[in-house]
């Protein structure tokens, strides 16, 4: 080991700690996902050109994502390609250090710098017939890590120029990314100027790295309303189809946002949002209705609560739709109680076993109102049965008709009218009203009140969250909404029943603010880093050593996962 370079020795130690098989490692196969990512679009012409330049050379160009998963492979003679296939250095396989040990891809990611790994430097025996040079590809504007370009050849053909060539390829890809960014920004800017000229009203342009608001929008809305609009426009990023959104603003105004995507060729450049109308909602009580068992005073929550209470009071049949965990059932139940219906409310769930149609008929015959949860899971036979049952109820012409409410799932990327396709037009004929219940991320100002309510319900009346802890919770995406918040608080209450909860006392997932969905492996990695930082008092060096991870890696992971240390 004395002749092995220091960084290779450290890499071998990491590989050993990861229990990599020294003879025949087995790289993980991963679904590479988007085949039209920014990295792939920028890299294709570069790799095609470089492959042509190296047509007669026994080298292979390999592109990976930021995890080391191979996205593409080009060039190389038949014998080299066959040899690479034998060690699974092929699209879809992960060549991170923890999978296959020291190599040009995984080790470059670990040390955060370009690296040349010659044959004998590899940790595993089956990779020593190769030499590989890996160079990182970062976004030229944001600096975020996008992937690795790797040049691989047989060990007997190794040459120090491999690393220089890998760096050159990485620079060319980054230049192409910058060119595309300029093209996308130009396309978005052109659409923005056109919308400003023709609309005569407030206009917003939004892209992955761009946000523009015209002077009319700035004049119409104060700073708080502008912040709320900015938060709402995040929901449109990446959407390929036009849609309309409603934004309830802190001032009490409701803004209607019409989104149109903008393209540069076939690539989405961003979107243009025209605020077509603003109206002040009709409000009798500025605080909104006080529904039993609920918490929240934001404009969006007041509007929905007021609307559902009005519907329940008039016994209008209604569909409550929204993402999982937003509180549709709680809202319907509370509105029924506040409306003083003088009837029992029977609650059925389409996901539970039993003859749901017969059960619904029994409850309605007994004079109860009905709440049917998860109606999007109804089978075609159940839809037909309920349609017939509800027709019978309407034909009876009772003096006091029952109130029926359905709850239905709305996917996070969904648009208005989803319930129509899921529940069937025949059934929806009986429901003249549909109310969309907002996700928690659209009324995060209600989070402190929700936390207090949920803690009290769990019996932890003497437990409070510090302001810093509440601020940290407000930064999270809450993919499962209030249900997710309830699970989080339940996990806290299991270990603490009184006192003050600070950021360090929050579960591991709450101390990271990554907006993207993490894989199961990434979740475990994030939690391990958070726990190590907590054990070592935020000392990143000590935490990295305890995890067998390089300093460069732990700093990169902290940035990627948005970990608050």
Coordinates of C-alpha atoms in Angstrom, one line a residue:
X1 CA 0.0 0.0 0.0
X2 CA 3.0 2.3 0.4
X3 CA 3.1 3.1 -3.3
X4 CA -0.6 3.9 -3.6
X5 CA -1.4 7.5 -3.7
X6 CA -3.0 9.0 -0.6
X7 CA -6.4 9.7 -2.1
X8 CA -6.5 6.2 -3.6
X9 CA -5.6 4.7 -0.1
X10 CA -8.4 6.8 1.5
X11 CA -10.8 5.6 -1.3
X12 CA -9.8 2.0 -0.6
X13 CA -10.6 2.5 3.1
X14 CA -14.0 3.9 2.2
X15 CA -14.6 0.9 -0.1
X16 CA -13.7 -1.5 2.6
X17 CA -16.0 0.3 5.0
X18 CA -18.8 -0.1 2.5
X19 CA -18.2 -3.9 2.3
X20 CA -17.5 -3.8 -1.4
X21 CA -16.7 -7.3 -2.8
X22 CA -13.0 -7.2 -3.8
X23 CA -13.4 -9.8 -6.5
X24 CA -16.8 -9.4 -8.1
X25 CA -18.7 -6.3 -7.0
X26 CA -22.4 -6.1 -8.0
X27 CA -23.3 -2.6 -9.1
X28 CA -27.0 -1.6 -8.5
X29 CA -29.3 -1.2 -11.5
X30 CA -31.2 2.0 -11.2
X31 CA -34.0 3.4 -13.4
X32 CA -32.2 6.4 -15.0
X33 CA -35.5 8.3 -15.2
X34 CA -35.8 11.4 -17.5
X35 CA -34.3 10.7 -20.9
X36 CA -34.5 14.4 -21.8
X37 CA -32.8 16.0 -18.8
X38 CA -30.7 19.1 -19.0
X39 CA -27.5 17.1 -18.7
X40 CA -28.4 14.6 -21.4
X41 CA -29.6 17.3 -23.8
X42 CA -26.3 19.3 -23.4
X43 CA -24.1 16.2 -23.4
X44 CA -25.5 14.4 -26.5
X45 CA -24.0 16.7 -29.2
X46 CA -20.7 17.0 -27.3
X47 CA -20.4 13.2 -26.9
X48 CA -21.3 12.6 -30.5
X49 CA -18.6 15.0 -31.6
X50 CA -16.0 13.6 -29.3
X51 CA -16.8 10.0 -30.2
X52 CA -16.2 10.9 -33.9
X53 CA -12.8 12.4 -32.9
X54 CA -11.9 9.2 -31.1
X55 CA -13.4 6.8 -33.7
X56 CA -10.1 5.0 -34.1
X57 CA -9.1 5.0 -30.4
X58 CA -9.7 2.2 -27.9
X59 CA -11.5 4.5 -25.4
X60 CA -15.1 4.8 -24.3
X61 CA -17.0 8.0 -23.2
X62 CA -19.3 7.4 -20.3
X63 CA -21.8 9.9 -18.9
X64 CA -23.3 9.5 -15.4
X65 CA -25.7 11.5 -13.2
X66 CA -24.7 13.0 -9.8
X67 CA -25.1 9.6 -8.1
X68 CA -22.8 7.8 -10.5
X69 CA -25.6 6.1 -12.5
X70 CA -24.5 5.5 -16.1
X71 CA -26.7 7.5 -18.5
X72 CA -25.0 6.9 -21.8
X73 CA -21.9 5.2 -23.2
X74 CA -20.3 5.8 -26.6
X75 CA -17.2 5.1 -28.6
X76 CA -14.8 2.2 -28.0
X77 CA -14.0 -0.9 -30.0
X78 CA -15.9 -4.1 -29.8
X79 CA -13.5 -5.8 -27.4
X80 CA -13.6 -2.8 -25.0
X81 CA -17.4 -2.7 -25.1
X82 CA -17.6 -6.4 -24.4
X83 CA -15.2 -6.0 -21.5
X84 CA -17.2 -3.1 -20.0
X85 CA -20.4 -5.1 -20.4
X86 CA -18.8 -7.9 -18.4
X87 CA -18.3 -5.6 -15.4
X88 CA -21.7 -3.9 -15.9
X89 CA -20.2 -0.5 -16.7
X90 CA -23.3 0.2 -18.9
X91 CA -26.4 2.4 -18.9
X92 CA -28.6 2.0 -15.8
X93 CA -25.9 0.7 -13.5
X94 CA -24.5 2.7 -10.5
X95 CA -20.8 3.1 -10.3
X96 CA -20.6 4.9 -7.0
X97 CA -17.8 3.9 -4.6
X98 CA -20.2 2.2 -2.2
X99 CA -21.2 -0.1 -5.1
X100 CA -18.0 -1.0 -6.9
X101 CA -15.2 0.6 -4.9
X102 CA -12.5 2.9 -6.1
X103 CA -13.1 4.0 -9.8
X104 CA -13.0 7.1 -11.9
X105 CA -16.7 7.8 -11.5
X106 CA -17.4 7.1 -7.9
X107 CA -14.1 8.4 -6.6
X108 CA -14.4 11.7 -8.5
X109 CA -17.8 12.2 -6.9
X110 CA -16.4 11.4 -3.4
X111 CA -13.4 13.7 -3.6
X112 CA -15.3 16.4 -5.5
X113 CA -12.5 16.8 -8.1
X114 CA -11.3 15.2 -11.4
X115 CA -9.3 12.0 -10.9
X116 CA -7.4 9.4 -12.9
X117 CA -7.6 5.9 -11.6
X118 CA -5.1 3.5 -13.3
X119 CA -5.6 -0.2 -13.4
X120 CA -3.9 -1.2 -10.1
X121 CA -5.5 1.7 -8.3
X122 CA -9.0 0.0 -8.5
X123 CA -10.2 -1.6 -5.3
X124 CA -11.8 -4.6 -7.0
X125 CA -9.9 -7.1 -9.1
X126 CA -12.3 -7.2 -12.0
X127 CA -11.8 -3.4 -12.7
X128 CA -8.0 -3.5 -12.7
X129 CA -7.9 -4.3 -16.4
X130 CA -9.1 -0.7 -17.0
X131 CA -7.9 2.8 -16.5
X132 CA -10.5 5.6 -16.2
X133 CA -10.5 9.4 -15.8
X134 CA -13.5 11.1 -14.3
X135 CA -14.3 14.8 -14.4
X136 CA -17.2 16.5 -12.6
X137 CA -19.9 18.3 -14.6
X138 CA -21.4 21.2 -12.7
X139 CA -24.1 23.7 -13.7
X140 CA -22.3 26.8 -15.0
X141 CA -24.8 29.2 -13.3
X142 CA -25.9 27.5 -10.1
X143 CA -22.8 25.4 -9.4
X144 CA -24.9 22.4 -8.6
X145 CA -23.4 19.0 -9.4
X146 CA -25.0 17.4 -12.5
X147 CA -22.9 14.3 -13.2
X148 CA -19.5 12.9 -14.3
X149 CA -17.9 12.4 -17.7
X150 CA -15.6 9.4 -17.6
X151 CA -13.0 8.3 -20.2
X152 CA -12.3 4.6 -19.9
X153 CA -9.7 2.4 -21.7
X154 CA -7.8 -0.8 -21.2
X155 CA -5.1 -0.5 -18.5
X156 CA -2.3 -1.1 -21.0
X157 CA -3.4 2.0 -23.0
X158 CA -3.5 4.4 -20.0
X159 CA -2.2 7.9 -20.6
X160 CA -2.1 11.0 -18.4
X161 CA -3.9 12.8 -21.2
X162 CA -7.0 10.9 -20.4
X163 CA -7.7 13.2 -17.5
X164 CA -7.1 16.3 -19.6
X165 CA -9.5 15.0 -22.2
X166 CA -12.2 14.3 -19.5
X167 CA -11.8 17.8 -18.2
X168 CA -12.2 19.2 -21.8
X169 CA -15.3 17.1 -22.3
X170 CA -16.8 18.4 -19.0
X171 CA -16.1 22.0 -20.0
X172 CA -17.7 21.5 -23.4
X173 CA -20.8 20.1 -21.8
X174 CA -21.0 23.0 -19.4
X175 CA -20.6 25.4 -22.2
X176 CA -23.5 23.7 -24.0
X177 CA -25.6 24.0 -20.8
X178 CA -24.9 27.7 -20.7
X179 CA -25.9 28.1 -24.4
X180 CA -29.1 26.3 -23.7
X181 CA -29.8 28.4 -20.6
X182 CA -29.3 31.5 -22.7
X183 CA -31.7 30.1 -25.4
X184 CA -34.3 29.2 -22.8
X185 CA -34.0 32.6 -21.1
X186 CA -34.3 34.3 -24.4
X187 CA -37.5 32.4 -25.3
X188 CA -39.0 33.1 -21.9
X189 CA -38.1 36.8 -22.0
X190 CA -39.6 37.2 -25.5
X191 CA -42.9 35.6 -24.3
X192 CA -42.8 37.8 -21.2
X193 CA -42.4 41.0 -23.2
X194 CA -45.2 40.0 -25.6
X195 CA -47.5 39.3 -22.7
X196 CA -46.7 42.6 -21.0
X197 CA -47.5 44.5 -24.2
X198 CA -50.8 42.7 -25.0
X199 CA -52.4 41.9 -21.6
X200 CA -52.4 45.4 -20.1
X201 CA -52.3 43.8 -16.6
X202 CA -50.1 42.1 -14.1
X203 CA -47.7 39.5 -15.7
X204 CA -45.2 37.1 -14.1
X205 CA -42.6 35.0 -15.9
X206 CA -41.2 31.9 -14.1
X207 CA -38.6 29.4 -15.0
X208 CA -36.2 27.0 -13.2
X209 CA -33.8 29.8 -12.4
X210 CA -35.9 32.9 -13.5
X211 CA -38.6 35.0 -11.9
X212 CA -39.8 38.3 -13.4
X213 CA -42.8 40.5 -12.4
X214 CA -43.9 43.5 -14.4
X215 CA -44.4 46.9 -12.8
X216 CA -48.2 46.6 -12.9
X217 CA -48.0 43.5 -10.7
X218 CA -45.7 45.3 -8.3
X219 CA -48.2 48.2 -8.2
X220 CA -51.2 46.0 -7.6
X221 CA -49.8 43.9 -4.8
X222 CA -47.9 44.8 -1.7
X223 CA -44.8 42.9 -0.5
X224 CA -46.8 40.2 1.4
X225 CA -49.1 39.6 -1.5
X226 CA -46.1 39.4 -3.9
X227 CA -44.5 36.8 -1.7
X228 CA -47.7 34.7 -1.7
X229 CA -47.9 35.0 -5.5
X230 CA -44.3 33.9 -5.8
X231 CA -45.0 30.8 -3.6
X232 CA -48.1 30.0 -5.8
X233 CA -46.1 30.3 -9.0
X234 CA -43.7 27.6 -7.8
X235 CA -46.5 25.1 -8.5
X236 CA -46.3 25.8 -12.2
X237 CA -42.6 25.1 -12.6
X238 CA -42.1 22.3 -15.1
X239 CA -45.8 22.1 -16.2
X240 CA -46.1 21.4 -19.9
X241 CA -49.8 22.3 -20.2
X242 CA -51.8 25.5 -19.5
X243 CA -53.7 25.7 -16.2
X244 CA -55.5 28.2 -14.0
X245 CA -54.7 28.6 -10.3
X246 CA -56.3 30.6 -7.5
X247 CA -54.2 32.4 -4.9
X248 CA -55.7 33.6 -1.7
X249 CA -53.5 36.5 -0.7
X250 CA -52.7 37.9 2.8
X251 CA -54.6 41.1 2.0
X252 CA -57.8 39.1 1.6
X253 CA -57.8 39.3 -2.2
X254 CA -58.2 36.3 -4.4
X255 CA -56.0 36.3 -7.5
X256 CA -56.7 34.2 -10.6
X257 CA -53.5 33.1 -12.3
X258 CA -53.6 31.9 -15.9
X259 CA -50.5 29.9 -16.8
X260 CA -49.2 29.3 -20.3
X261 CA -46.0 27.3 -20.9
X262 CA -43.2 28.9 -23.0
X263 CA -41.0 26.7 -25.2
X264 CA -37.6 27.1 -27.0
X265 CA -38.2 24.5 -29.7
X266 CA -39.3 21.4 -28.0
X267 CA -37.7 22.3 -24.6
X268 CA -39.8 24.0 -21.8
X269 CA -38.3 27.4 -21.1
X270 CA -40.7 28.3 -18.3
X271 CA -44.1 29.8 -18.2
X272 CA -46.0 33.1 -18.4
X273 CA -48.6 33.9 -15.8
X274 CA -51.2 36.5 -16.4
X275 CA -53.2 37.7 -13.4
X276 CA -56.5 38.1 -15.2
X277 CA -58.8 39.2 -12.4
X278 CA -58.7 40.0 -8.7
X279 CA -61.7 40.1 -6.5
X280 CA -62.3 40.6 -2.8
X281 CA -64.3 37.7 -1.4
X282 CA -67.5 38.2 0.3
X283 CA -66.7 38.1 4.0
X284 CA -69.1 38.5 6.9
X285 CA -66.7 37.6 9.6
X286 CA -63.1 38.7 8.8
X287 CA -61.8 35.8 10.8
X288 CA -63.9 33.3 9.0
X289 CA -66.1 30.6 10.5
X290 CA -64.9 28.9 13.6
X291 CA -65.3 25.2 12.8
X292 CA -65.0 22.8 15.7
X293 CA -61.8 20.7 15.8
X294 CA -60.0 22.7 13.1
X295 CA -57.2 25.3 13.2
X296 CA -56.2 27.9 10.8
X297 CA -56.9 31.6 10.0
X298 CA -55.1 32.0 6.6
X299 CA -57.1 33.5 3.7
X300 CA -57.2 30.3 1.7
X301 CA -58.3 28.2 4.7
X302 CA -61.0 30.7 5.7
X303 CA -62.4 30.8 2.2
X304 CA -62.7 27.0 2.0
X305 CA -64.1 26.7 5.5
X306 CA -66.7 29.3 4.8
X307 CA -67.7 27.7 1.5
X308 CA -68.0 24.2 3.0
X309 CA -70.0 25.4 5.9
X310 CA -72.4 27.3 3.6
X311 CA -72.8 24.1 1.5
X312 CA -73.5 22.0 4.6
X313 CA -76.0 24.5 6.0
X314 CA -78.0 24.4 2.7
X315 CA -77.6 20.6 2.4
X316 CA -76.0 20.8 -1.0
X317 CA -74.3 17.6 -2.1
X318 CA -70.6 18.3 -2.5
X319 CA -67.3 16.7 -3.6
X320 CA -64.3 17.8 -1.6
X321 CA -61.1 17.1 -3.6
X322 CA -57.5 17.7 -2.8
X323 CA -54.2 15.9 -2.2
X324 CA -53.8 13.2 0.4
X325 CA -53.8 14.4 4.0
X326 CA -55.1 17.9 3.4
X327 CA -58.0 17.5 5.9
X328 CA -61.0 16.9 3.6
X329 CA -62.7 14.5 6.0
X330 CA -62.0 16.8 9.0
X331 CA -63.4 19.8 7.1
X332 CA -66.6 17.9 6.1
X333 CA -67.1 16.6 9.6
X334 CA -66.6 20.0 11.2
X335 CA -68.8 21.8 8.8
X336 CA -71.6 19.2 9.4
X337 CA -71.3 19.8 13.1
X338 CA -71.3 23.6 12.8
X339 CA -74.2 23.6 10.4
X340 CA -76.3 22.0 13.2
X341 CA -77.9 19.4 10.9
X342 CA -79.6 17.5 13.7
X343 CA -78.7 14.3 11.9
X344 CA -76.0 11.7 12.5
X345 CA -73.2 11.7 10.0
X346 CA -72.3 8.2 8.8
X347 CA -68.7 7.9 7.5
X348 CA -67.9 5.2 4.9
X349 CA -64.6 4.5 3.2
X350 CA -64.3 3.2 -0.3
X351 CA -61.0 1.5 0.6
X352 CA -62.6 -0.7 3.3
X353 CA -64.1 -4.1 2.7
X354 CA -67.9 -4.8 2.7
X355 CA -70.8 -3.9 0.5
X356 CA -70.5 -0.1 0.5
X357 CA -73.6 0.5 -1.5
X358 CA -75.8 -1.5 0.9
X359 CA -74.2 0.2 3.9
X360 CA -74.8 3.6 2.4
X361 CA -78.5 2.7 1.7
X362 CA -79.0 1.6 5.3
X363 CA -77.6 4.8 6.8
X364 CA -79.6 7.0 4.4
X365 CA -82.8 5.0 5.2
X366 CA -82.1 5.6 8.9
X367 CA -82.1 9.3 8.3
X368 CA -78.4 9.9 8.6
X369 CA -76.3 12.2 6.4
X370 CA -73.4 10.5 4.6
X371 CA -69.7 11.2 4.1
X372 CA -68.0 8.8 1.6
X373 CA -64.2 9.0 1.8
X374 CA -61.7 8.1 -1.0
X375 CA -64.4 8.1 -3.6
X376 CA -61.7 8.0 -6.3
X377 CA -61.2 4.3 -5.3
X378 CA -64.8 3.3 -6.2
X379 CA -65.1 0.4 -8.6
X380 CA -67.4 0.7 -11.7
X381 CA -69.9 -1.6 -10.0
X382 CA -69.9 0.6 -6.9
X383 CA -70.3 3.8 -9.1
X384 CA -73.3 2.2 -10.8
X385 CA -74.8 1.1 -7.5
X386 CA -74.4 4.5 -5.8
X387 CA -75.9 6.2 -8.9
X388 CA -79.0 4.1 -8.6
X389 CA -79.2 4.6 -4.8
X390 CA -78.8 8.4 -5.0
X391 CA -81.5 8.5 -7.8
X392 CA -83.8 6.7 -5.4
X393 CA -83.1 9.3 -2.6
X394 CA -83.8 12.2 -5.0
X395 CA -87.1 10.5 -6.2
X396 CA -88.4 10.3 -2.7
X397 CA -88.7 14.1 -2.4
X398 CA -88.3 14.0 1.3
X399 CA -89.1 17.1 3.4
X400 CA -85.6 17.1 4.8
X401 CA -83.2 15.5 2.3
X402 CA -80.0 14.0 3.6
X403 CA -76.7 15.7 3.0
X404 CA -74.1 13.7 1.1
X405 CA -70.4 14.6 0.7
X406 CA -67.6 12.8 -1.1
X407 CA -63.9 13.2 -0.7
X408 CA -61.6 12.4 -3.7
X409 CA -57.9 12.5 -4.2
X410 CA -56.2 15.1 -6.4
X411 CA -52.7 14.4 -7.4
X412 CA -50.1 17.1 -6.7
X413 CA -49.6 17.8 -10.4
X414 CA -53.3 17.6 -11.2
X415 CA -55.5 20.2 -12.6
X416 CA -59.1 21.3 -12.1
X417 CA -61.8 18.8 -13.1
X418 CA -59.9 15.6 -12.0
X419 CA -62.9 14.3 -10.1
X420 CA -65.0 14.2 -13.3
X421 CA -62.8 11.5 -14.9
X422 CA -62.5 9.5 -11.7
X423 CA -66.1 9.5 -10.4
X424 CA -68.0 9.4 -13.6
X425 CA -70.5 11.9 -14.9
X426 CA -73.6 9.9 -13.9
X427 CA -72.6 10.0 -10.2
X428 CA -71.4 13.6 -10.3
X429 CA -74.8 14.6 -11.7
X430 CA -76.0 14.5 -8.0
X431 CA -73.2 16.8 -6.8
X432 CA -73.6 20.4 -8.0
X433 CA -70.6 21.6 -6.0
X434 CA -66.9 20.7 -6.0
X435 CA -64.5 22.3 -3.5
X436 CA -60.7 22.1 -3.8
X437 CA -59.1 21.9 -0.3
X438 CA -55.6 23.5 -0.5
X439 CA -52.4 21.6 0.4
X440 CA -50.6 22.6 3.5
X441 CA -47.8 24.3 1.5
X442 CA -50.3 26.9 0.3
X443 CA -51.3 28.0 3.8
X444 CA -48.1 27.5 5.9
X445 CA -49.1 30.5 8.0
X446 CA -51.5 28.1 9.7
X447 CA -48.8 25.7 10.7
X448 CA -48.3 27.0 14.3
X449 CA -52.0 26.7 15.0
X450 CA -52.1 23.2 13.5
X451 CA -49.1 22.2 15.6
X452 CA -50.7 23.4 18.8
X453 CA -54.0 21.6 17.9
X454 CA -52.3 18.3 17.1
X455 CA -50.1 18.4 20.2
X456 CA -53.1 19.0 22.4
X457 CA -55.0 16.1 20.7
X458 CA -52.1 13.8 21.5
X459 CA -52.2 14.8 25.2
X460 CA -48.9 16.8 25.0
X461 CA -50.4 20.1 26.2
X462 CA -47.2 21.0 28.0
X463 CA -45.0 20.5 24.9
X464 CA -44.2 23.5 22.8
X465 CA -42.1 24.1 19.7
X466 CA -39.5 26.9 19.7
X467 CA -39.8 29.6 17.1
X468 CA -36.7 28.2 15.3
X469 CA -38.3 24.8 15.2
X470 CA -41.6 26.2 13.8
X471 CA -39.6 28.1 11.2
X472 CA -37.8 25.0 10.2
X473 CA -41.1 23.1 9.8
X474 CA -42.3 25.9 7.6
X475 CA -39.5 25.3 5.2
X476 CA -40.5 21.7 4.5
X477 CA -42.6 20.7 1.5
X478 CA -45.1 18.5 3.5
X479 CA -45.8 16.1 0.6
X480 CA -48.5 14.3 2.7
X481 CA -49.8 17.6 4.1
X482 CA -51.5 17.7 7.6
X483 CA -51.4 13.9 7.8
X484 CA -47.6 14.1 7.4
X485 CA -47.4 16.9 10.1
X486 CA -49.5 14.7 12.4
X487 CA -47.1 11.8 12.0
X488 CA -44.1 14.0 12.6
X489 CA -45.5 15.4 15.8
X490 CA -46.6 11.9 17.0
X491 CA -43.0 10.7 16.6
X492 CA -41.9 13.7 18.8
X493 CA -44.5 13.0 21.5
X494 CA -43.3 9.4 21.8
X495 CA -40.1 10.7 23.4
X496 CA -41.2 14.1 24.9
X497 CA -44.4 15.0 26.6
X498 CA -43.4 18.4 28.0
X499 CA -40.8 21.2 27.6
X500 CA -39.5 23.0 24.5
X501 CA -38.7 21.3 21.2
X502 CA -35.9 23.0 19.3
X503 CA -34.5 22.3 15.8
X504 CA -32.0 19.7 17.1
X505 CA -35.0 17.8 18.7
X506 CA -36.9 17.4 15.5
X507 CA -36.9 14.1 13.6
X508 CA -34.0 13.7 11.0
X509 CA -36.3 14.3 8.0
X510 CA -37.3 17.6 9.4
X511 CA -33.8 18.9 9.6
X512 CA -33.4 18.8 5.8
X513 CA -35.2 20.9 3.3
X514 CA -34.7 19.1 0.0
X515 CA -37.6 19.9 -2.3
X516 CA -37.2 16.9 -4.5
X517 CA -38.5 13.4 -3.6
X518 CA -35.7 11.2 -2.1
X519 CA -35.2 7.6 -2.9
X520 CA -35.3 5.1 0.1
X521 CA -31.5 4.9 0.0
X522 CA -31.1 8.7 -0.1
X523 CA -33.5 9.0 2.9
X524 CA -31.4 6.6 4.9
X525 CA -28.3 8.5 3.9
X526 CA -29.8 11.8 4.9
X527 CA -31.0 10.5 8.3
X528 CA -27.5 9.0 9.0
X529 CA -25.8 12.3 8.3
X530 CA -28.3 14.3 10.4
X531 CA -27.8 11.8 13.3
X532 CA -24.0 12.0 13.0
X533 CA -24.1 15.8 13.1
X534 CA -26.3 15.7 16.2
X535 CA -24.0 13.2 17.9
X536 CA -20.9 15.3 17.2
X537 CA -22.5 18.7 17.9
X538 CA -22.6 19.9 14.3
X539 CA -18.9 19.1 13.7
X540 CA -18.9 18.1 10.0
X541 CA -15.4 16.7 10.1
X542 CA -16.1 14.4 13.0
X543 CA -19.4 13.4 11.5
X544 CA -17.8 12.5 8.2
X545 CA -15.2 10.4 9.9
X546 CA -17.8 8.5 11.9
X547 CA -19.6 7.7 8.7
X548 CA -16.5 6.7 6.7
X549 CA -17.3 9.6 4.4
X550 CA -14.9 12.2 2.9
X551 CA -15.2 15.8 4.0
X552 CA -16.0 16.8 0.4
X553 CA -18.8 14.3 0.3
X554 CA -20.5 15.3 3.6
X555 CA -20.4 19.0 2.6
X556 CA -21.9 18.1 -0.8
X557 CA -24.6 15.9 0.8
X558 CA -25.5 18.6 3.3
X559 CA -26.1 21.0 0.4
X560 CA -28.0 18.5 -1.6
X561 CA -30.3 17.5 1.2
X562 CA -30.7 21.0 2.7
X563 CA -29.6 19.8 6.1
X564 CA -29.6 22.3 8.9
X565 CA -26.7 21.5 11.1

